[in-house]
mmCIF file of C-alpha atoms in Angstrom:
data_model
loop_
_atom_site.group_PDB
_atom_site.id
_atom_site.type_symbol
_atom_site.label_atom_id
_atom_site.label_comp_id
_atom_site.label_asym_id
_atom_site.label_seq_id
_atom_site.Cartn_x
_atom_site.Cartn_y
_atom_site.Cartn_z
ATOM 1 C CA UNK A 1 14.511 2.876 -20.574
ATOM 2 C CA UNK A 2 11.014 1.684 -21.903
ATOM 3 C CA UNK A 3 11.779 0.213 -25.071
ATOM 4 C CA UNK A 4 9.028 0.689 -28.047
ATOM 5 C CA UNK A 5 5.274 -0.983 -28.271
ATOM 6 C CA UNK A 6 4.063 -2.829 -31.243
ATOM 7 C CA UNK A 7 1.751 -1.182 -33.728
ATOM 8 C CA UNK A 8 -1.010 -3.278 -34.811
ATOM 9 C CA UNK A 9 -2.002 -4.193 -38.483
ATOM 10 C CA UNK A 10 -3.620 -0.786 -39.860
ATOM 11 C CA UNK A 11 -0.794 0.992 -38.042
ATOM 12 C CA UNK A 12 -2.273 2.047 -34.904
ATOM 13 C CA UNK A 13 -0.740 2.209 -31.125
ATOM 14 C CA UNK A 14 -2.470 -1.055 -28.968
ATOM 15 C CA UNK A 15 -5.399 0.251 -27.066
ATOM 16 C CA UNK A 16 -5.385 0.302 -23.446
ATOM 17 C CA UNK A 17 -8.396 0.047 -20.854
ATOM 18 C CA UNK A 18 -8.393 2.240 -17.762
ATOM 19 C CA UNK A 19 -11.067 3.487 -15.189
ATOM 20 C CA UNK A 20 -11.110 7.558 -16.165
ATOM 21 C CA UNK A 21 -8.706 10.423 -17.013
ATOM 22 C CA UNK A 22 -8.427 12.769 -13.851
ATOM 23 C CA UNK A 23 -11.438 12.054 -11.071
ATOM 24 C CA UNK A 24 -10.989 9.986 -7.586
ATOM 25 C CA UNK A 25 -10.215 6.794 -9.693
ATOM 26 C CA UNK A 26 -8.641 7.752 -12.666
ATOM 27 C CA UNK A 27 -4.844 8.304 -14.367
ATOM 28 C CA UNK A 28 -3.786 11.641 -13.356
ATOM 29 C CA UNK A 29 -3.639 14.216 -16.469
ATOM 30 C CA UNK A 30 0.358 14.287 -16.249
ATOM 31 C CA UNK A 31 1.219 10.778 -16.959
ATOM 32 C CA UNK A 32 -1.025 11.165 -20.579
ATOM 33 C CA UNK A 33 2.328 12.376 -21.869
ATOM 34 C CA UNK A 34 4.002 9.414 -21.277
ATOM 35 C CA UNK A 35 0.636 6.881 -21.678
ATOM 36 C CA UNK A 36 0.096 7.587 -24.527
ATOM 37 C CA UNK A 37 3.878 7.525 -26.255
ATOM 38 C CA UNK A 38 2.658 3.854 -26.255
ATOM 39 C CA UNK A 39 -1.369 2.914 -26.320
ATOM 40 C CA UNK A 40 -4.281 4.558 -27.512
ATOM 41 C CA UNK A 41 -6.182 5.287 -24.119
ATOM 42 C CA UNK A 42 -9.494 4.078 -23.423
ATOM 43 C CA UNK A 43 -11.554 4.665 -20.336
ATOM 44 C CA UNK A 44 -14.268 2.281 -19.590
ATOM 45 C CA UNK A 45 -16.834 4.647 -20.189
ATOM 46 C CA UNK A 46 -15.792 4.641 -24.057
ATOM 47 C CA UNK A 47 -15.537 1.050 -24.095
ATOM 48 C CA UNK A 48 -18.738 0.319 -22.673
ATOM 49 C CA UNK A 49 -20.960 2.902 -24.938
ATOM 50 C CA UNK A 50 -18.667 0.733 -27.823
ATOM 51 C CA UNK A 51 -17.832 -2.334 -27.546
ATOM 52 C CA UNK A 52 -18.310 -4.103 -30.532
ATOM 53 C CA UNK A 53 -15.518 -1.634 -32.385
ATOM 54 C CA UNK A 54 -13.112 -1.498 -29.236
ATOM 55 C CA UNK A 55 -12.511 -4.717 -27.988
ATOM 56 C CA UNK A 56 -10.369 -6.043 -30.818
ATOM 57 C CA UNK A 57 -7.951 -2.942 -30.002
ATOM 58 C CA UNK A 58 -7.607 -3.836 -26.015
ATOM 59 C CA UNK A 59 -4.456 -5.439 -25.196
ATOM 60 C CA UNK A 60 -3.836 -4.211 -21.636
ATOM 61 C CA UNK A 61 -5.366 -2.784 -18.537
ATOM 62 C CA UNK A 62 -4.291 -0.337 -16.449
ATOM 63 C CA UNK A 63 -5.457 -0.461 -13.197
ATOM 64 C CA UNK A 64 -5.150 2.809 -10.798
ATOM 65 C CA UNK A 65 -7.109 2.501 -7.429
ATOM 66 C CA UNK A 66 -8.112 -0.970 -7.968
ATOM 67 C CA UNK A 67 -9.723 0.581 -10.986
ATOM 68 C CA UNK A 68 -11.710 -0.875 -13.430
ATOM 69 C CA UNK A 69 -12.807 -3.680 -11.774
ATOM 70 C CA UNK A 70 -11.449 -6.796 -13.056
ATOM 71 C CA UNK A 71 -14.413 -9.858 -13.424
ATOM 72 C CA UNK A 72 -14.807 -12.207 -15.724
ATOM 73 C CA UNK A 73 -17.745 -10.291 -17.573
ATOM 74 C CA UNK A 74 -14.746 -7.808 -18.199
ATOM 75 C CA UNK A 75 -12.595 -10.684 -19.385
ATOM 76 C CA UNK A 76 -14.795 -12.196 -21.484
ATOM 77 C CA UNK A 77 -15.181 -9.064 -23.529
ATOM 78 C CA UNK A 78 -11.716 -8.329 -24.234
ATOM 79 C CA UNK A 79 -10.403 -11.341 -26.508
ATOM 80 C CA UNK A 80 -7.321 -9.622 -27.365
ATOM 81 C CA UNK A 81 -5.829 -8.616 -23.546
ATOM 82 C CA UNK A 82 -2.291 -10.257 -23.218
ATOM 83 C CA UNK A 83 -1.588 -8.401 -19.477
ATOM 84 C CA UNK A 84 -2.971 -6.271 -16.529
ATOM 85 C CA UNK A 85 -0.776 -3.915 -15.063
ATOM 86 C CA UNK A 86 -1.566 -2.630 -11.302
ATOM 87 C CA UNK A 87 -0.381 0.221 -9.520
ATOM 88 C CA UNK A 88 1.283 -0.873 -6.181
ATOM 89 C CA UNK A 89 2.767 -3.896 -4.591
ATOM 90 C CA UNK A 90 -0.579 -5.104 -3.193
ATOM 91 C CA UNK A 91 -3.240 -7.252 -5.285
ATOM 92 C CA UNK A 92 -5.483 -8.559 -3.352
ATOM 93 C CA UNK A 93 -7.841 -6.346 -5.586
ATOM 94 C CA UNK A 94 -6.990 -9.058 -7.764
ATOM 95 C CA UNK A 95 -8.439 -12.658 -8.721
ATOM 96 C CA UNK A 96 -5.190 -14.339 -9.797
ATOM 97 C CA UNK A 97 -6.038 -17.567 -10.724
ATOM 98 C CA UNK A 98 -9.160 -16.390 -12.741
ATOM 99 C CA UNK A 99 -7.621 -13.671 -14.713
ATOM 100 C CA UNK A 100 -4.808 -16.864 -15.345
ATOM 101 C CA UNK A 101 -7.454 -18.727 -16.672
ATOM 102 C CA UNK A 102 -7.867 -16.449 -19.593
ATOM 103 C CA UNK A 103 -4.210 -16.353 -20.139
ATOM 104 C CA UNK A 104 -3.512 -13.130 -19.359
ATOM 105 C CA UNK A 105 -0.810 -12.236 -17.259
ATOM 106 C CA UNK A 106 -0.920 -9.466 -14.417
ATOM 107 C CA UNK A 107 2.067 -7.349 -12.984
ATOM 108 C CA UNK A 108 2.610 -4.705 -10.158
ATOM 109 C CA UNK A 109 5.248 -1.814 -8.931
ATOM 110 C CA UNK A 110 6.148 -3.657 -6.563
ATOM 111 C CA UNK A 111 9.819 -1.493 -6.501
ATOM 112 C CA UNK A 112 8.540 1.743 -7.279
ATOM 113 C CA UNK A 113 7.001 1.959 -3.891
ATOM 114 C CA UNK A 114 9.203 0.942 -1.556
ATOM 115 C CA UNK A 115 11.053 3.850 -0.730
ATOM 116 C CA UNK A 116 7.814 6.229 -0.081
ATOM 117 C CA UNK A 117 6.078 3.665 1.656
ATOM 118 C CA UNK A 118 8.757 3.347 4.353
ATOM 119 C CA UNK A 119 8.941 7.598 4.981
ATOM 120 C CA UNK A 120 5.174 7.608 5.207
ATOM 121 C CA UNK A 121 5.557 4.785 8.169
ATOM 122 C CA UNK A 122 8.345 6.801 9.708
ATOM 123 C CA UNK A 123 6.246 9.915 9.496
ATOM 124 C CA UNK A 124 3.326 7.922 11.297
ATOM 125 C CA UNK A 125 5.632 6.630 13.572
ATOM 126 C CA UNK A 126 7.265 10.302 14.623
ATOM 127 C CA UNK A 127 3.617 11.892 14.020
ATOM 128 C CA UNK A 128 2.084 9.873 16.768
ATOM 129 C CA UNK A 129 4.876 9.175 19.500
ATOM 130 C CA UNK A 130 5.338 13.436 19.725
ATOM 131 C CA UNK A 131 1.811 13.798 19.251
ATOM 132 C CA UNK A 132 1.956 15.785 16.479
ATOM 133 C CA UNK A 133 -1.275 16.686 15.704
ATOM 134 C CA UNK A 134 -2.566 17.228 19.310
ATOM 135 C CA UNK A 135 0.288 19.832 19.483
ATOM 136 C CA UNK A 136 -0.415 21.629 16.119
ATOM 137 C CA UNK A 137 -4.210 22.280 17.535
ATOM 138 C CA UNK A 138 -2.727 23.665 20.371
ATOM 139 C CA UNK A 139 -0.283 25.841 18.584
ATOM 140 C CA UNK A 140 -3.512 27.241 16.604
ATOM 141 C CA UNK A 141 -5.846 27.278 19.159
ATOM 142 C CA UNK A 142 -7.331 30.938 19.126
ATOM 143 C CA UNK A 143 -7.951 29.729 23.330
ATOM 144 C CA UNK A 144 -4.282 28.977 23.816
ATOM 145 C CA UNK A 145 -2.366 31.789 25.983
ATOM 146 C CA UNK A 146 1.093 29.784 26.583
ATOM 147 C CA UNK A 147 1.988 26.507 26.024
ATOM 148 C CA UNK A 148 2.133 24.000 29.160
ATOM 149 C CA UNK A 149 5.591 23.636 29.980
ATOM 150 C CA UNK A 150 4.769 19.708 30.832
ATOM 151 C CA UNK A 151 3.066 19.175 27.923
ATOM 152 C CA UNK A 152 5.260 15.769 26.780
ATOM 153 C CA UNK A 153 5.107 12.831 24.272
ATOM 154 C CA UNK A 154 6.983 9.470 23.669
ATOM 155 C CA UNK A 155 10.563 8.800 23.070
ATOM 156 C CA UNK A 156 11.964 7.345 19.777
ATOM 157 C CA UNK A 157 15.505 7.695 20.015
ATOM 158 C CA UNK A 158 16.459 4.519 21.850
ATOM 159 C CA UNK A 159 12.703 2.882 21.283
ATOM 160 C CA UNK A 160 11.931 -0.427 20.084
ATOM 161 C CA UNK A 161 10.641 -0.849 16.728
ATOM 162 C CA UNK A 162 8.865 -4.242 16.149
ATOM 163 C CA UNK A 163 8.342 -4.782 12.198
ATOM 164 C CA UNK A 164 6.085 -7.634 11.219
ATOM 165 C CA UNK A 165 7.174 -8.302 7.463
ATOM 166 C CA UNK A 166 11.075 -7.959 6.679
ATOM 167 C CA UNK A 167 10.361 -7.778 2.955
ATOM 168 C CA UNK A 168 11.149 -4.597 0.414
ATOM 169 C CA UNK A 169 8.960 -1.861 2.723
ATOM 170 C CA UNK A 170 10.045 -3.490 5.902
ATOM 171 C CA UNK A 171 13.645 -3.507 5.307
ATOM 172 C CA UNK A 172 13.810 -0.228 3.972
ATOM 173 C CA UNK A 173 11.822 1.128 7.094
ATOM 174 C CA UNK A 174 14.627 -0.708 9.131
ATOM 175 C CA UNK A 175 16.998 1.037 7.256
ATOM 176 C CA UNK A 176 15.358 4.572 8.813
ATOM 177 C CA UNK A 177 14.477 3.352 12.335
ATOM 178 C CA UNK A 178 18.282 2.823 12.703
ATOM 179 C CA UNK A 179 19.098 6.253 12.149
ATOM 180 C CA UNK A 180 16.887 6.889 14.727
ATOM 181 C CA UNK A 181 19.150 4.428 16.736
ATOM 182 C CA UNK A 182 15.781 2.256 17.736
ATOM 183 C CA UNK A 183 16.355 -1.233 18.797
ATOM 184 C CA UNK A 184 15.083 -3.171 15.905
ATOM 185 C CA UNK A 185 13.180 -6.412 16.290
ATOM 186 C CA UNK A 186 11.236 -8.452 13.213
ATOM 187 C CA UNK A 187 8.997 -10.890 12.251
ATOM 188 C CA UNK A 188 8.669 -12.849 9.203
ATOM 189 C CA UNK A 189 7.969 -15.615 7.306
ATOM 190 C CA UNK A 190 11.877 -16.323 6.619
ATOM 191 C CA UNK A 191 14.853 -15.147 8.403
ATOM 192 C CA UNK A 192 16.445 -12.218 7.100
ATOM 193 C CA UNK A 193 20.354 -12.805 7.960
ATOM 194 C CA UNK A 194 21.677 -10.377 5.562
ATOM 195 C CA UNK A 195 19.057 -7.729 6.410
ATOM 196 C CA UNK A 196 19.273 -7.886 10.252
ATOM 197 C CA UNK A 197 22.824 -7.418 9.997
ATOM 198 C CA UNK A 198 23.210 -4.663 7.889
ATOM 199 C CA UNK A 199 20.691 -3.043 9.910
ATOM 200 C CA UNK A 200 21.655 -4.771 13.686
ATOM 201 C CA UNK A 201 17.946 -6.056 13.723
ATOM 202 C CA UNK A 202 16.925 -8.810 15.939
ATOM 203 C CA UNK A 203 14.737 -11.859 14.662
ATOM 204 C CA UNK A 204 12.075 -12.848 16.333
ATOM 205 C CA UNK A 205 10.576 -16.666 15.553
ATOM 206 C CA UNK A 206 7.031 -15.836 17.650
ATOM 207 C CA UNK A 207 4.874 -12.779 16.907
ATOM 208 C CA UNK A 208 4.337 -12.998 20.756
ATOM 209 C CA UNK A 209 8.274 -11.924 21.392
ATOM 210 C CA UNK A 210 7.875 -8.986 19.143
ATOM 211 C CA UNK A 211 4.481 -7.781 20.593
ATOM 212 C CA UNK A 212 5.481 -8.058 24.209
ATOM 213 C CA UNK A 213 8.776 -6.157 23.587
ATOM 214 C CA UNK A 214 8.134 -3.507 21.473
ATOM 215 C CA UNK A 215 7.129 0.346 21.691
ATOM 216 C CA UNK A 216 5.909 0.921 18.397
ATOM 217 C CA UNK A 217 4.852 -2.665 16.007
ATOM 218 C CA UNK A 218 5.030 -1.816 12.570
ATOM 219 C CA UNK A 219 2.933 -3.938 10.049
ATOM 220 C CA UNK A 220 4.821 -3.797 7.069
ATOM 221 C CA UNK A 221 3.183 -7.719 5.970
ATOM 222 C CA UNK A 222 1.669 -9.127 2.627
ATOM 223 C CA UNK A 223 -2.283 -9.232 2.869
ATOM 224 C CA UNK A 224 -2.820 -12.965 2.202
ATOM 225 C CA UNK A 225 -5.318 -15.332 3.715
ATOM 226 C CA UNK A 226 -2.878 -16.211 6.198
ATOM 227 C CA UNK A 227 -2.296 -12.684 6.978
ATOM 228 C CA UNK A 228 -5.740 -11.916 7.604
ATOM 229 C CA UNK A 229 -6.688 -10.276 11.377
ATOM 230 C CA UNK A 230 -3.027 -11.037 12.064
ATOM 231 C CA UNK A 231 -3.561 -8.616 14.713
ATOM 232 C CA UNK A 232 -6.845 -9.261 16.544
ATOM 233 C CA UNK A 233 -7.619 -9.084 20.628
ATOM 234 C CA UNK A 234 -5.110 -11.650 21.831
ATOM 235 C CA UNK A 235 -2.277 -9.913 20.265
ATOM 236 C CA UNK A 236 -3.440 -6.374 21.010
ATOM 237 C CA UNK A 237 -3.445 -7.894 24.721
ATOM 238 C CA UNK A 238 0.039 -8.810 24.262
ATOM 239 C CA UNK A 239 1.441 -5.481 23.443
ATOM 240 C CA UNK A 240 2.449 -2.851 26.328
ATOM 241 C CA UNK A 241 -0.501 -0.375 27.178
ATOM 242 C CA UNK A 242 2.414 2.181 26.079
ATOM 243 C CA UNK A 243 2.989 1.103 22.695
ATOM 244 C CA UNK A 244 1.735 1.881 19.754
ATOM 245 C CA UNK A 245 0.597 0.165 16.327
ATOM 246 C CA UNK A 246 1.719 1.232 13.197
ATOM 247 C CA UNK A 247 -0.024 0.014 9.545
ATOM 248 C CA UNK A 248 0.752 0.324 6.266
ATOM 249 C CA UNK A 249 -0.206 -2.886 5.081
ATOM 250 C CA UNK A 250 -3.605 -3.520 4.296
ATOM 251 C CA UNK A 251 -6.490 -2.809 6.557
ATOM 252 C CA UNK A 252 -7.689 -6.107 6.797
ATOM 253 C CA UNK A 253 -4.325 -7.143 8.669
ATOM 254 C CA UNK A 254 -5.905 -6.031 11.512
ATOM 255 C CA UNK A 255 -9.413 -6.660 13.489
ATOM 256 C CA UNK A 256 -10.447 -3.122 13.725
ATOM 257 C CA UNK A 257 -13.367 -3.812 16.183
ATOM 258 C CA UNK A 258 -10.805 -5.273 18.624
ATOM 259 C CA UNK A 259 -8.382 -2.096 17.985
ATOM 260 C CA UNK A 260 -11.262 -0.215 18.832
ATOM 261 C CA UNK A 261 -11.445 -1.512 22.062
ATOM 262 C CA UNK A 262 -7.723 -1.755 22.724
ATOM 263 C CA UNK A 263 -7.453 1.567 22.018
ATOM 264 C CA UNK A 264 -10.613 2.223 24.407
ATOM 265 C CA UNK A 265 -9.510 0.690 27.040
ATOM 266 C CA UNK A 266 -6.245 2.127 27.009
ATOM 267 C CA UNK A 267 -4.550 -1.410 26.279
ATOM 268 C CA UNK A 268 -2.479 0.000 24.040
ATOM 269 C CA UNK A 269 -1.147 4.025 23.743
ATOM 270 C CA UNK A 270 -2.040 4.490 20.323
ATOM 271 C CA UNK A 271 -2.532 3.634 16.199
ATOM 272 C CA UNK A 272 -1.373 5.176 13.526
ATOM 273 C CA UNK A 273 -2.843 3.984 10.121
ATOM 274 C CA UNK A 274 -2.548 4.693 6.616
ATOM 275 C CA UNK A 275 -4.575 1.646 6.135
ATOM 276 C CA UNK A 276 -8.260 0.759 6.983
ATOM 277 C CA UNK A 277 -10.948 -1.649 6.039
ATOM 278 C CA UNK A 278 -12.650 -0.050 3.956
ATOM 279 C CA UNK A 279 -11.475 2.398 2.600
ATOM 280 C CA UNK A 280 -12.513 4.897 3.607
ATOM 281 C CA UNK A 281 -14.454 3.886 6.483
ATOM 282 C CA UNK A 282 -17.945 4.976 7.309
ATOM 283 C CA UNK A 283 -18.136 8.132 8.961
ATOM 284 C CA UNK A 284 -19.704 7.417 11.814
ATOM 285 C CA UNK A 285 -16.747 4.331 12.559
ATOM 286 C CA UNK A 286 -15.495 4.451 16.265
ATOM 287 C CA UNK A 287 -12.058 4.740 14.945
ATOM 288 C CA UNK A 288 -12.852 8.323 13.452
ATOM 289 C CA UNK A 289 -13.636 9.077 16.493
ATOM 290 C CA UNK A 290 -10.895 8.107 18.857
ATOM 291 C CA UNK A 291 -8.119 10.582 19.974
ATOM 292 C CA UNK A 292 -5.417 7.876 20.064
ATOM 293 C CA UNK A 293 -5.937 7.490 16.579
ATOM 294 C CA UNK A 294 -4.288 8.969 13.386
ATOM 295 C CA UNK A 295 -5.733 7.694 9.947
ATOM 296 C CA UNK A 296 -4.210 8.932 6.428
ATOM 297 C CA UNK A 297 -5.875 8.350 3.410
ATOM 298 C CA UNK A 298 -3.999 5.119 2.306
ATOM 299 C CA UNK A 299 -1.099 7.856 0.410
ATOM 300 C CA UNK A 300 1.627 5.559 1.427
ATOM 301 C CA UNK A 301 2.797 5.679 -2.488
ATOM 302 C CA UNK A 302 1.485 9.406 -2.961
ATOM 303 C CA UNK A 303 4.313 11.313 -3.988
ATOM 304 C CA UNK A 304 5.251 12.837 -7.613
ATOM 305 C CA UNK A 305 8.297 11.240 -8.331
ATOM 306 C CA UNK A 306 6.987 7.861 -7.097
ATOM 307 C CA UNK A 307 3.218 7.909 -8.858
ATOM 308 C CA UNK A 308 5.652 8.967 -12.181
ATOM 309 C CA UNK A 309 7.890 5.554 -11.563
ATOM 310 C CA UNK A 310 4.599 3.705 -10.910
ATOM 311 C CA UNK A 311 3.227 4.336 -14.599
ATOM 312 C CA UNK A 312 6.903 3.542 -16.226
ATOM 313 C CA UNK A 313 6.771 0.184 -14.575
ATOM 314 C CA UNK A 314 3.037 -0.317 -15.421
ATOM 315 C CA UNK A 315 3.708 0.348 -18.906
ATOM 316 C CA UNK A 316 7.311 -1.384 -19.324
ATOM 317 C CA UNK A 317 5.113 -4.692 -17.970
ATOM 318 C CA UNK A 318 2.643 -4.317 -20.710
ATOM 319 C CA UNK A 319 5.273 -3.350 -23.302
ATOM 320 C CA UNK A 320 7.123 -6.245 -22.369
ATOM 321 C CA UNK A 321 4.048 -8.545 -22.312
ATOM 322 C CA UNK A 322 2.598 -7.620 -26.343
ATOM 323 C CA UNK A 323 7.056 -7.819 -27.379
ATOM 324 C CA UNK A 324 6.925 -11.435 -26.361
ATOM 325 C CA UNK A 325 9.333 -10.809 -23.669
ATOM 326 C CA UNK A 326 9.121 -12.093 -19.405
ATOM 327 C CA UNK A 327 7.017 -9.422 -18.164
ATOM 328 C CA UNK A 328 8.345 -7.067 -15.348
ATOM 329 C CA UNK A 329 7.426 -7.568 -12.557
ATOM 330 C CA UNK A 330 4.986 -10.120 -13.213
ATOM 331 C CA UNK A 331 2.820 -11.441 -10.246
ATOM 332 C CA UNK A 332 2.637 -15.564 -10.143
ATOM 333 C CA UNK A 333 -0.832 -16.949 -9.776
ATOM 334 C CA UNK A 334 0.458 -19.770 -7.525
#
């Protein structure tokens, strides 16, 4: 339960800075309700055209999108902001140790996501091994006549599932894949002993044992430096020329130009992406136009319920941040 904001000294709910109402970037109309319970809502547009009389009221930011960008022009204007609040687990968007430096604190929804992140990378997964969408143009095809008895696809009962990135997302899209009785292998940073148990997961200490055994490689993984073109030509090499990759990470966890060619060249089967870099690509982008490819519009998080779990976290972290309290889900800057 959220528990009350604080009211400033002439009475009035703390203001709080977001892109837009409504539009591609901005909070959707049906979480006003509950916004503004709390804050007096301010898009930047308002801010900008007054400054001088709005600053003093800012005390948080709401970011939706990656929206408003966060720089230190931004900073510098808002003397008052105690805390950022982000929608989403990722935030790379985000310059840690500079918004630190101001002494503002930043936190995510990190939990909220989990659970819709992990049916969107099942549905990617089950989408392109049956070849779903080759088989719904065929269904519809005003040229089709009957349907070619040998038309087939890829088996995922019984499959191997390699996830890279055994964290929240990657354990709960375990948790599916074993209903699907796959053979589950994983990668990460730690081992996972209570995880691969519960879900009779296999751990695998090199990246090159996953890749070399699995049907479908899942990246589930944190976008950190490290992280970055995790997946680039030697490990695309590595994978069978019947597998496929799955993503729903960040974009930039994989070299696109050397998927490109992978997928080309027929060195893997397939990819299936909800993630690109950027976002969205440019039209014309070889990976638009590749029919081994399926690309979603990063909607990994994109359901009602979720999005509506996403702003009570966002504004429990600022609530908790102008109450004095440990912020929720508060993102270190180490």
């Amino acid at each position: 339960m959220l528990h009350s904001g604080v009211m400033d000294s002439m009475g009035e709910l703390p203001g709080v800075l977001v892109e837009e109402i409504g539009g591609i970037c901005g909070v959707v109309e049906e979480h006003l309700d509950l916004i503004k319970k709390h804050f007096t809502v301010i898009t930047l547009k308002e801010f900008m055209e007054k400054k001088e009389q709005l600053a003093e009221k800012i005390k948080s930011v709401f970011i939706w999108g990656a929206k408003p960008k966060v720089d230190c022009e931004l900073l510098q204007s808002l003397p008052r902001l105690k805390v950022i609040a982000s929608a989403g687990a990722g935030i790379d968007h985000l310059d840690l140790k500079m918004i630190s430096s101001f002494g503002v604190k930043v936190a995510n929804t990190p939990h909220a996501v989990t659970s819709a992140t992990a049916d969107m990378a099942m549905l990617l997964l089950l989408a392109s091994a049956r070849n779903l969408f080759e088989g719904c143009l065929i269904a519809a095809s005003p040229h089709t006549e009957r349907f070619h008895v040998n038309w087939v696809a890829e088996e995922v009962t019984g499959a191997t599932l390699g996830i890279i990135g055994m964290g929240r997302i990657g354990y709960k899209i375990a948790q599916r894949a074993k209903a699907f009785e796959m053979k589950i292998l994983y990668y990460n940073r730690n081992r996972r002993i209570e995880e691969e148990r519960s879900v009779g997961a296999t751990y695998c200490e090199k990246l090159a044992d996953l890749l070399q055994q699995s049907d479908f490689v899942m990246l589930a993984i944190t976008f950190t430096r490290e992280t970055q073109r995790l997946i680039g030509k030697k490990e695309l090499l590595l994978m069978k020329s019947t597998a496929t990759l799955i993503n729903v990470s960040r974009g930039a966890v994989v070299d696109q130009d050397a998927l490109v060619e992978a997928l080309q060249k027929g060195d893997i089967r397939a990819a299936a992406l909800d993630v690109t870099y950027p976002e969205p690509l440019p039209r014309d982008h070889a990976l638009l136009k590749l029919k081994n490819v399926i690309i979603t519009p990063h909607m990994g998080s994109a359901t009602r319920t979720t999005r509506r779990i996403m702003i009570e976290d966002m504004i429990q972290s600022i609530l908790d941040a102008l109450n004095g309290l440990p912020v929720s889900n508060e993102v270190s800057a180490i």
